[in-house]
PDB file of C-alpha atoms and ligand atoms in Angstrom:
ATOM      1  CA  MET A   1      15.673   2.225 -26.291  1.00 43.00           C
ATOM      2  CA  GLY A   2      13.391   0.399 -23.805  1.00 51.00           C
ATOM      3  CA  PRO A   3      11.117  -2.548 -24.417  1.00 64.00           C
ATOM      4  CA  SER A   4       7.939  -2.048 -26.481  1.00 61.00           C
ATOM      5  CA  GLY A   5       4.240  -2.787 -26.024  1.00 75.00           C
ATOM      6  CA  SER A   6       3.162  -5.269 -23.412  1.00 85.00           C
ATOM      7  CA  ALA A   7       6.767  -6.102 -22.335  1.00 88.00           C
ATOM      8  CA  ARG A   8       7.325  -2.936 -20.646  1.00 95.00           C
ATOM      9  CA  PRO A   9       7.344  -2.894 -17.042  1.00 96.00           C
ATOM     10  CA  ILE A  10       4.669  -1.901 -14.401  1.00 98.00           C
ATOM     11  CA  GLY A  11       5.810   0.950 -12.161  1.00 98.00           C
ATOM     12  CA  VAL A  12       5.004   0.700  -8.333  1.00 98.00           C
ATOM     13  CA  PHE A  13       5.814   3.388  -5.824  1.00 98.00           C
ATOM     14  CA  ASP A  14       5.325   4.063  -2.091  1.00 98.00           C
ATOM     15  CA  SER A  15       7.023   6.532   0.401  1.00 97.00           C
ATOM     16  CA  GLY A  16       9.283   3.682   1.323  1.00 97.00           C
ATOM     17  CA  ILE A  17       9.110  -0.151   1.801  1.00 97.00           C
ATOM     18  CA  GLY A  18       5.459  -0.342   2.412  1.00 97.00           C
ATOM     19  CA  GLY A  19       4.589  -0.922  -1.339  1.00 98.00           C
ATOM     20  CA  LEU A  20       6.512  -4.048  -1.263  1.00 97.00           C
ATOM     21  CA  SER A  21       3.534  -5.621   0.424  1.00 97.00           C
ATOM     22  CA  ILE A  22       1.555  -4.591  -2.759  1.00 98.00           C
ATOM     23  CA  LEU A  23       4.542  -5.804  -4.984  1.00 97.00           C
ATOM     24  CA  LYS A  24       4.554  -9.248  -3.295  1.00 97.00           C
ATOM     25  CA  ALA A  25       0.799  -9.653  -4.161  1.00 97.00           C
ATOM     26  CA  LEU A  26       1.539  -8.305  -7.772  1.00 98.00           C
ATOM     27  CA  ARG A  27       4.135 -10.805  -8.296  1.00 95.00           C
ATOM     28  CA  ASP A  28       1.930 -13.716  -7.060  1.00 96.00           C
ATOM     29  CA  GLU A  29      -0.842 -12.547  -9.509  1.00 97.00           C
ATOM     30  CA  LEU A  30       1.353 -11.704 -12.407  1.00 96.00           C
ATOM     31  CA  PRO A  31       4.650 -13.653 -12.502  1.00 94.00           C
ATOM     32  CA  GLN A  32       5.356 -12.901 -15.950  1.00 94.00           C
ATOM     33  CA  GLU A  33       5.584  -9.075 -15.656  1.00 96.00           C
ATOM     34  CA  SER A  34       8.482  -7.027 -15.078  1.00 95.00           C
ATOM     35  CA  PHE A  35       8.276  -4.342 -12.295  1.00 96.00           C
ATOM     36  CA  VAL A  36      10.179  -1.118 -11.406  1.00 97.00           C
ATOM     37  CA  TYR A  37       9.671  -0.157  -7.770  1.00 97.00           C
ATOM     38  CA  VAL A  38      10.566   3.281  -6.240  1.00 97.00           C
ATOM     39  CA  ALA A  39      10.645   3.783  -2.558  1.00 97.00           C
ATOM     40  CA  ASP A  40      10.563   7.538  -2.091  1.00 97.00           C
ATOM     41  CA  SER A  41      12.505   7.232   1.101  1.00 94.00           C
ATOM     42  CA  GLY A  42      14.133  10.662   0.737  1.00 94.00           C
ATOM     43  CA  HIS A  43      10.944  12.326   1.237  1.00 95.00           C
ATOM     44  CA  ALA A  44       9.179   9.942   3.632  1.00 93.00           C
ATOM     45  CA  PRO A  45       7.059   9.499   5.643  1.00 93.00           C
ATOM     46  CA  TYR A  46       3.890  10.877   3.674  1.00 96.00           C
ATOM     47  CA  GLY A  47       1.238  10.058   6.197  1.00 93.00           C
ATOM     48  CA  GLU A  48       1.856  12.944   8.484  1.00 88.00           C
ATOM     49  CA  ARG A  49       2.835  15.621   5.742  1.00 90.00           C
ATOM     50  CA  ASP A  50       0.471  17.994   3.939  1.00 94.00           C
ATOM     51  CA  ASP A  51      -1.307  16.982   0.744  1.00 96.00           C
ATOM     52  CA  ALA A  52       0.776  19.363  -1.222  1.00 97.00           C
ATOM     53  CA  HIS A  53       4.013  17.475  -0.273  1.00 97.00           C
ATOM     54  CA  VAL A  54       2.533  14.233  -1.325  1.00 98.00           C
ATOM     55  CA  ILE A  55       0.984  15.423  -4.627  1.00 98.00           C
ATOM     56  CA  GLU A  56       4.338  16.945  -5.666  1.00 98.00           C
ATOM     57  CA  ARG A  57       6.247  13.666  -4.913  1.00 98.00           C
ATOM     58  CA  THR A  58       3.552  11.684  -6.686  1.00 98.00           C
ATOM     59  CA  ARG A  59       3.836  13.610  -9.872  1.00 98.00           C
ATOM     60  CA  VAL A  60       7.534  13.798  -9.917  1.00 98.00           C
ATOM     61  CA  ILE A  61       7.688   9.858  -9.437  1.00 98.00           C
ATOM     62  CA  ALA A  62       4.964   9.445 -12.105  1.00 98.00           C
ATOM     63  CA  ARG A  63       6.813  11.290 -14.568  1.00 98.00           C
ATOM     64  CA  HIS A  64      10.182   9.642 -13.749  1.00 97.00           C
ATOM     65  CA  LEU A  65       8.718   6.154 -14.229  1.00 98.00           C
ATOM     66  CA  ARG A  66       7.237   6.947 -17.507  1.00 97.00           C
ATOM     67  CA  ALA A  67      10.217   8.897 -18.890  1.00 97.00           C
ATOM     68  CA  GLN A  68      13.145   6.566 -17.608  1.00 96.00           C
ATOM     69  CA  HIS A  69      11.213   3.215 -17.584  1.00 96.00           C
ATOM     70  CA  GLN A  70       8.386   3.644 -20.168  1.00 97.00           C
ATOM     71  CA  VAL A  71       6.039   1.973 -17.629  1.00 98.00           C
ATOM     72  CA  LYS A  72       2.740   0.649 -19.256  1.00 98.00           C
ATOM     73  CA  LEU A  73       0.656   1.009 -15.973  1.00 98.00           C
ATOM     74  CA  LEU A  74       1.343   2.543 -12.693  1.00 98.00           C
ATOM     75  CA  VAL A  75       0.402   1.231  -9.216  1.00 98.00           C
ATOM     76  CA  VAL A  76       0.163   3.835  -6.481  1.00 98.00           C
ATOM     77  CA  ALA A  77       1.026   1.336  -3.577  1.00 98.00           C
ATOM     78  CA  CYS A  78       0.315   3.791  -0.907  1.00 98.00           C
ATOM     79  CA  ASN A  79      -2.927   4.617   0.574  1.00 98.00           C
ATOM     80  CA  THR A  80      -1.819   8.153   1.572  1.00 98.00           C
ATOM     81  CA  ALA A  81      -0.666   8.999  -1.986  1.00 98.00           C
ATOM     82  CA  THR A  82      -3.746   7.601  -3.592  1.00 98.00           C
ATOM     83  CA  ALA A  83      -6.079   9.600  -1.455  1.00 98.00           C
ATOM     84  CA  ALA A  84      -4.157  12.761  -1.937  1.00 98.00           C
ATOM     85  CA  ALA A  85      -2.946  12.495  -5.550  1.00 98.00           C
ATOM     86  CA  ILE A  86      -4.573   9.832  -7.608  1.00 98.00           C
ATOM     87  CA  GLN A  87      -6.948  12.437  -9.248  1.00 97.00           C
ATOM     88  CA  THR A  88      -4.098  14.813 -10.084  1.00 98.00           C
ATOM     89  CA  ILE A  89      -2.085  12.180 -11.832  1.00 98.00           C
ATOM     90  CA  ARG A  90      -4.946  10.563 -13.606  1.00 98.00           C
ATOM     91  CA  SER A  91      -5.576  13.950 -14.951  1.00 98.00           C
ATOM     92  CA  GLU A  92      -1.896  14.419 -15.904  1.00 98.00           C
ATOM     93  CA  HIS A  93      -1.718  11.148 -17.670  1.00 98.00           C
ATOM     94  CA  PRO A  94      -4.932  10.344 -19.305  1.00 98.00           C
ATOM     95  CA  ASP A  95      -3.144   7.734 -21.400  1.00 97.00           C
ATOM     96  CA  LEU A  96      -1.698   5.696 -18.447  1.00 98.00           C
ATOM     97  CA  PRO A  97      -3.660   3.006 -16.662  1.00 98.00           C
ATOM     98  CA  ILE A  98      -3.229   3.916 -12.799  1.00 98.00           C
ATOM     99  CA  VAL A  99      -4.198   1.624 -10.108  1.00 98.00           C
ATOM    100  CA  GLY A 100      -4.398   2.899  -6.492  1.00 98.00           C
ATOM    101  CA  VAL A 101      -5.001   1.310  -3.003  1.00 98.00           C
ATOM    102  CA  GLU A 102      -7.567   2.183  -0.551  1.00 98.00           C
ATOM    103  CA  PRO A 103      -8.140   0.792   2.989  1.00 98.00           C
ATOM    104  CA  ALA A 104      -9.874  -2.642   2.485  1.00 98.00           C
ATOM    105  CA  LEU A 105     -13.005  -1.673   4.151  1.00 98.00           C
ATOM    106  CA  LYS A 106     -15.266  -3.621   1.670  1.00 97.00           C
ATOM    107  CA  PRO A 107     -13.309  -7.026   2.120  1.00 96.00           C
ATOM    108  CA  ALA A 108     -13.569  -6.539   5.854  1.00 98.00           C
ATOM    109  CA  LEU A 109     -17.376  -6.487   5.596  1.00 97.00           C
ATOM    110  CA  LEU A 110     -17.404  -9.792   3.976  1.00 95.00           C
ATOM    111  CA  SER A 111     -15.453 -11.456   6.856  1.00 93.00           C
ATOM    112  CA  SER A 112     -16.637  -9.524   9.919  1.00 98.00           C
ATOM    113  CA  GLN A 113     -19.474 -11.424  12.043  1.00 98.00           C
ATOM    114  CA  THR A 114     -19.604  -8.762  14.731  1.00 98.00           C
ATOM    115  CA  ARG A 115     -19.828  -5.837  12.362  1.00 98.00           C
ATOM    116  CA  ARG A 116     -17.332  -3.827  14.469  1.00 98.00           C
ATOM    117  CA  ILE A 117     -14.256  -3.449  12.343  1.00 98.00           C
ATOM    118  CA  GLY A 118     -11.068  -1.497  13.219  1.00 98.00           C
ATOM    119  CA  VAL A 119      -9.065   0.536  10.719  1.00 98.00           C
ATOM    120  CA  MET A 120      -5.325   1.554  11.033  1.00 98.00           C
ATOM    121  CA  ALA A 121      -4.297   3.998   8.636  1.00 98.00           C
ATOM    122  CA  THR A 122      -2.152   7.270   8.481  1.00 98.00           C
ATOM    123  CA  ARG A 123      -3.654  10.482   9.700  1.00 97.00           C
ATOM    124  CA  SER A 124      -3.574  11.847   6.211  1.00 97.00           C
ATOM    125  CA  THR A 125      -5.470   8.762   4.746  1.00 98.00           C
ATOM    126  CA  LEU A 126      -8.227   9.017   7.511  1.00 98.00           C
ATOM    127  CA  ALA A 127      -8.721  12.621   7.058  1.00 97.00           C
ATOM    128  CA  SER A 128      -9.175  12.571   3.265  1.00 97.00           C
ATOM    129  CA  GLU A 129     -12.145  13.331   1.270  1.00 97.00           C
ATOM    130  CA  LYS A 130     -11.866   9.980  -0.519  1.00 97.00           C
ATOM    131  CA  PHE A 131     -11.605   7.916   2.719  1.00 98.00           C
ATOM    132  CA  ARG A 132     -14.663   9.915   4.206  1.00 98.00           C
ATOM    133  CA  MET A 133     -16.671   9.135   1.105  1.00 98.00           C
ATOM    134  CA  LEU A 134     -15.820   5.383   1.235  1.00 98.00           C
ATOM    135  CA  LEU A 135     -16.450   5.361   4.886  1.00 98.00           C
ATOM    136  CA  ALA A 136     -19.988   7.107   4.466  1.00 98.00           C
ATOM    137  CA  SER A 137     -20.981   4.573   1.775  1.00 98.00           C
ATOM    138  CA  LEU A 138     -20.342   1.782   4.012  1.00 98.00           C
ATOM    139  CA  SER A 139     -21.205   3.012   7.511  1.00 96.00           C
ATOM    140  CA  SER A 140     -24.697   1.477   7.409  1.00 97.00           C
ATOM    141  CA  GLN A 141     -23.422  -2.027   7.158  1.00 98.00           C
ATOM    142  CA  ALA A 142     -20.973  -2.088  10.064  1.00 98.00           C
ATOM    143  CA  GLU A 143     -19.330   0.166  12.673  1.00 98.00           C
ATOM    144  CA  PHE A 144     -15.610   1.266  11.543  1.00 98.00           C
ATOM    145  CA  ILE A 145     -13.440   2.423  14.390  1.00 98.00           C
ATOM    146  CA  CYS A 146     -10.584   4.282  12.882  1.00 98.00           C
ATOM    147  CA  GLN A 147      -7.188   4.919  14.361  1.00 98.00           C
ATOM    148  CA  PRO A 148      -4.654   7.105  13.210  1.00 98.00           C
ATOM    149  CA  CYS A 149      -1.371   5.442  13.535  1.00 98.00           C
ATOM    150  CA  ASP A 150       1.283   8.232  13.916  1.00 97.00           C
ATOM    151  CA  GLY A 151       5.026   6.910  13.708  1.00 97.00           C
ATOM    152  CA  LEU A 152       4.031   3.169  12.775  1.00 98.00           C
ATOM    153  CA  ALA A 153       5.233   3.366   9.299  1.00 97.00           C
ATOM    154  CA  ALA A 154       8.427   5.049  10.197  1.00 96.00           C
ATOM    155  CA  ALA A 155       8.969   2.373  12.929  1.00 97.00           C
ATOM    156  CA  ILE A 156       8.525  -0.297  10.382  1.00 97.00           C
ATOM    157  CA  GLU A 157      10.884   1.465   7.963  1.00 95.00           C
ATOM    158  CA  GLN A 158      13.610   1.614  10.726  1.00 94.00           C
ATOM    159  CA  ASP A 159      12.884  -2.118  11.541  1.00 95.00           C
ATOM    160  CA  ASN A 160      12.467  -1.090  15.268  1.00 97.00           C
ATOM    161  CA  ALA A 161      10.844  -4.073  16.649  1.00 97.00           C
ATOM    162  CA  ILE A 162      10.401  -2.489  20.036  1.00 98.00           C
ATOM    163  CA  LYS A 163       8.564   0.541  18.763  1.00 98.00           C
ATOM    164  CA  ILE A 164       6.540  -1.459  16.482  1.00 98.00           C
ATOM    165  CA  GLU A 165       5.198  -3.649  19.339  1.00 98.00           C
ATOM    166  CA  ALA A 166       4.712  -0.546  21.497  1.00 98.00           C
ATOM    167  CA  LEU A 167       2.731   1.462  18.960  1.00 98.00           C
ATOM    168  CA  CYS A 168       0.780  -1.470  17.843  1.00 98.00           C
ATOM    169  CA  THR A 169      -0.135  -2.192  21.476  1.00 98.00           C
ATOM    170  CA  GLU A 170      -1.230   1.372  21.927  1.00 98.00           C
ATOM    171  CA  TYR A 171      -3.305   1.782  18.690  1.00 98.00           C
ATOM    172  CA  THR A 172      -5.038  -1.607  18.981  1.00 98.00           C
ATOM    173  CA  ARG A 173      -5.998  -0.718  22.747  1.00 98.00           C
ATOM    174  CA  ALA A 174      -7.433   2.525  21.581  1.00 98.00           C
ATOM    175  CA  ILE A 175      -9.695   0.785  18.923  1.00 98.00           C
ATOM    176  CA  GLY A 176     -11.220  -1.349  21.688  1.00 98.00           C
ATOM    177  CA  GLN A 177     -11.961  -5.035  22.703  1.00 98.00           C
ATOM    178  CA  PHE A 178     -10.893  -7.474  20.100  1.00 98.00           C
ATOM    179  CA  GLY A 179     -12.586 -10.954  19.777  1.00 98.00           C
ATOM    180  CA  THR A 180     -15.446 -12.667  18.039  1.00 97.00           C
ATOM    181  CA  GLU A 181     -18.153 -12.175  20.862  1.00 97.00           C
ATOM    182  CA  THR A 182     -21.022  -9.611  20.045  1.00 97.00           C
ATOM    183  CA  GLY A 183     -19.706  -6.161  20.615  1.00 97.00           C
ATOM    184  CA  GLN A 184     -16.066  -7.082  19.957  1.00 98.00           C
ATOM    185  CA  VAL A 185     -13.827  -6.008  17.088  1.00 98.00           C
ATOM    186  CA  ASP A 186     -13.295  -9.208  14.999  1.00 98.00           C
ATOM    187  CA  SER A 187     -11.436  -7.534  11.885  1.00 98.00           C
ATOM    188  CA  LEU A 188      -8.783  -5.365  11.519  1.00 98.00           C
ATOM    189  CA  VAL A 189      -8.146  -3.316   8.273  1.00 98.00           C
ATOM    190  CA  LEU A 190      -4.331  -2.640   7.750  1.00 98.00           C
ATOM    191  CA  GLY A 191      -4.908   0.732   5.821  1.00 98.00           C
ATOM    192  CA  CYS A 192      -1.250   1.617   5.199  1.00 98.00           C
ATOM    193  CA  THR A 193       0.863  -0.640   2.817  1.00 98.00           C
ATOM    194  CA  HIS A 194       3.661  -0.661   5.504  1.00 98.00           C
ATOM    195  CA  TYR A 195       1.490  -2.273   8.204  1.00 98.00           C
ATOM    196  CA  PRO A 196       1.269  -5.895   6.629  1.00 98.00           C
ATOM    197  CA  PHE A 197       5.057  -5.955   7.730  1.00 97.00           C
ATOM    198  CA  ALA A 198       3.694  -5.718  11.379  1.00 98.00           C
ATOM    199  CA  HIS A 199       1.207  -8.651  10.676  1.00 98.00           C
ATOM    200  CA  ASP A 200       2.677 -11.144  13.026  1.00 98.00           C
ATOM    201  CA  THR A 201       3.120  -8.605  16.020  1.00 98.00           C
ATOM    202  CA  LEU A 202      -0.516  -7.599  15.497  1.00 98.00           C
ATOM    203  CA  GLN A 203      -1.769 -11.158  15.361  1.00 98.00           C
ATOM    204  CA  ALA A 204       0.211 -12.132  18.461  1.00 98.00           C
ATOM    205  CA  LEU A 205      -1.428  -9.029  20.330  1.00 98.00           C
ATOM    206  CA  LEU A 206      -5.141  -9.806  19.232  1.00 98.00           C
ATOM    207  CA  GLY A 207      -5.220 -13.407  18.992  1.00 97.00           C
ATOM    208  CA  PRO A 208      -5.691 -15.874  16.011  1.00 97.00           C
ATOM    209  CA  GLN A 209      -9.429 -15.433  15.707  1.00 97.00           C
ATOM    210  CA  VAL A 210      -8.976 -11.817  14.710  1.00 98.00           C
ATOM    211  CA  GLN A 211      -8.855 -11.328  10.860  1.00 98.00           C
ATOM    212  CA  LEU A 212      -6.174  -8.880   9.697  1.00 98.00           C
ATOM    213  CA  ILE A 213      -7.098  -7.576   6.196  1.00 98.00           C
ATOM    214  CA  ASP A 214      -4.877  -5.820   3.779  1.00 97.00           C
ATOM    215  CA  ALA A 215      -5.337  -4.783   0.148  1.00 97.00           C
ATOM    216  CA  GLY A 216      -2.520  -6.454  -1.402  1.00 97.00           C
ATOM    217  CA  ALA A 217      -4.574  -9.245  -3.335  1.00 97.00           C
ATOM    218  CA  PRO A 218      -7.495  -7.079  -4.550  1.00 97.00           C
ATOM    219  CA  VAL A 219      -5.062  -4.500  -5.877  1.00 98.00           C
ATOM    220  CA  ALA A 220      -3.187  -7.198  -7.656  1.00 98.00           C
ATOM    221  CA  ARG A 221      -6.349  -8.687  -9.167  1.00 98.00           C
ATOM    222  CA  GLN A 222      -7.508  -5.130 -10.155  1.00 98.00           C
ATOM    223  CA  THR A 223      -4.182  -4.613 -11.914  1.00 98.00           C
ATOM    224  CA  ARG A 224      -4.656  -7.953 -13.773  1.00 98.00           C
ATOM    225  CA  ARG A 225      -8.188  -6.828 -14.898  1.00 98.00           C
ATOM    226  CA  VAL A 226      -6.921  -3.316 -16.157  1.00 98.00           C
ATOM    227  CA  LEU A 227      -4.140  -4.841 -18.083  1.00 97.00           C
ATOM    228  CA  GLN A 228      -6.319  -7.593 -19.551  1.00 96.00           C
ATOM    229  CA  ALA A 229      -9.034  -5.030 -20.669  1.00 96.00           C
ATOM    230  CA  ALA A 230      -6.137  -2.999 -22.290  1.00 95.00           C
ATOM    231  CA  ASN A 231      -4.673  -5.935 -24.000  1.00 95.00           C
ATOM    232  CA  MET A 232      -1.330  -5.293 -22.238  1.00 95.00           C
ATOM    233  CA  LEU A 233      -0.630  -8.503 -20.296  1.00 96.00           C
ATOM    234  CA  THR A 234       2.867  -9.519 -21.226  1.00 93.00           C
ATOM    235  CA  ASP A 235       3.290 -12.792 -23.284  1.00 82.00           C
ATOM    236  CA  SER A 236       7.118 -13.011 -23.442  1.00 74.00           C
ATOM    237  CA  GLY A 237      10.434 -12.262 -22.099  1.00 73.00           C
ATOM    238  CA  THR A 238      12.065 -12.934 -18.811  1.00 84.00           C
ATOM    239  CA  PRO A 239      10.494 -10.903 -15.831  1.00 90.00           C
ATOM    240  CA  ALA A 240      12.761  -8.404 -14.323  1.00 91.00           C
ATOM    241  CA  ILE A 241      12.450  -6.503 -11.027  1.00 93.00           C
ATOM    242  CA  THR A 242      14.362  -3.095 -10.766  1.00 94.00           C
ATOM    243  CA  LEU A 243      14.216  -1.423  -7.110  1.00 95.00           C
ATOM    244  CA  CYS A 244      15.044   2.351  -6.534  1.00 95.00           C
ATOM    245  CA  ALA A 245      15.118   4.628  -3.734  1.00 96.00           C
ATOM    246  CA  THR A 246      15.180   8.371  -3.618  1.00 96.00           C
ATOM    247  CA  GLY A 247      17.111   8.343  -0.210  1.00 92.00           C
ATOM    248  CA  SER A 248      18.548   5.582   1.882  1.00 86.00           C
ATOM    249  CA  THR A 249      18.569   2.283   0.230  1.00 90.00           C
ATOM    250  CA  GLN A 250      19.307   0.442   3.254  1.00 89.00           C
ATOM    251  CA  ALA A 251      15.636  -0.337   4.626  1.00 91.00           C
ATOM    252  CA  LEU A 252      14.526  -1.281   1.014  1.00 94.00           C
ATOM    253  CA  GLN A 253      17.649  -3.698   0.708  1.00 92.00           C
ATOM    254  CA  VAL A 254      16.708  -5.442   4.005  1.00 93.00           C
ATOM    255  CA  ALA A 255      12.937  -5.662   3.392  1.00 94.00           C
ATOM    256  CA  ALA A 256      13.267  -6.718  -0.351  1.00 94.00           C
ATOM    257  CA  GLN A 257      15.515  -9.559   0.924  1.00 93.00           C
ATOM    258  CA  ARG A 258      13.424 -10.349   3.647  1.00 92.00           C
ATOM    259  CA  TRP A 259       9.880 -10.169   2.522  1.00 91.00           C
ATOM    260  CA  LEU A 260      10.366 -10.953  -1.459  1.00 90.00           C
ATOM    261  CA  SER A 261      13.614 -13.000  -1.197  1.00 88.00           C
ATOM    262  CA  LEU A 262      15.092 -10.338  -3.724  1.00 84.00           C
ATOM    263  CA  GLY A 263      18.772 -10.093  -3.204  1.00 76.00           C
ATOM    264  CA  LYS A 264      18.718  -7.162  -5.551  1.00 71.00           C
ATOM    265  CA  SER A 265      21.065  -4.146  -5.658  1.00 74.00           C
ATOM    266  CA  ILE A 266      19.054  -0.931  -5.303  1.00 76.00           C
ATOM    267  CA  SER A 267      19.602   1.975  -7.503  1.00 76.00           C
ATOM    268  CA  LEU A 268      19.631   5.347  -6.156  1.00 74.00           C
ATOM    269  CA  LEU A 269      17.323   7.903  -7.905  1.00 76.00           C
TER     270      LEU A 269
HETATM  271  N1  DGL B   1       2.665   3.319   2.956  1.00 80.07           N
HETATM  272  C1  DGL B   1       1.937   4.378   3.104  1.00 80.07           C
HETATM  273  C2  DGL B   1       0.411   4.314   3.016  1.00 80.07           C
HETATM  274  O1  DGL B   1       0.001   3.344   2.523  1.00 80.07           O
HETATM  275  C3  DGL B   1       2.146   5.642   4.013  1.00 80.07           C
HETATM  276  C4  DGL B   1       3.534   5.507   4.779  1.00 80.07           C
HETATM  277  C5  DGL B   1       3.944   7.054   5.290  1.00 80.07           C
HETATM  278  O2  DGL B   1       3.451   7.538   6.196  1.00 80.07           O
HETATM  279  O3  DGL B   1       4.805   7.389   4.420  1.00 80.07           O
HETATM  280  O4  DGL B   1      -0.387   5.042   3.506  1.00 80.07           O
END
């Protein structure tokens, strides 16, 4: 029998290692909580696949996390899956609190002086109805230059530094001139949870004055608010982190060690 009530873990998932950028923020915000992380590496990447594939994978993983781990809340730590599937899983699990992630356009509005903001995300995220609505609601406040970044999540997953740098160079050039002068792009939204792992490469390319903005901290704060409202913050026990992958465990192993100092063994799902 699993743990009961508020001691149950929080489920977190992504197509691969990207969601670790969210898990990192969640651990900082909620150090007492336990987490079960699923990397769907056997069915990745999501960002250049059709919605039906992403919806089906999200449904399978949500059911698994509930049945096998009794998660008390689910964080969809993937912009692509949130855009394609969050409505479906919310309707299938009305009793489960679910937190999603969307490109951090609103936080970028707070930091941008030039009102020209770059957005890097997967092709699917940018094409989604959910993103189009978000963009439409904010487009009177700034100009957002959106760039689909085919192959970048896969290069990050493969830890291929040369490819990561080449793709970051190509995509940031396509967005335009970065800088803090009028007419330049002064803020860049990392609208895929993999991209924070290319943070240093991007910052070196764009210069220190350009703001790189991801959704880790806002998602973690929202998770805290939702747990608090449901009276489900844990008040006891030793936090545990469980990492699982549906395909190769290699990338997850390396990334968990490097980014979260988690020398965990990974179970295969
Ligand atoms: N990390 C995912 C996101 O936030 C997608 C990566 C992929 O294409 O699988 O959109």
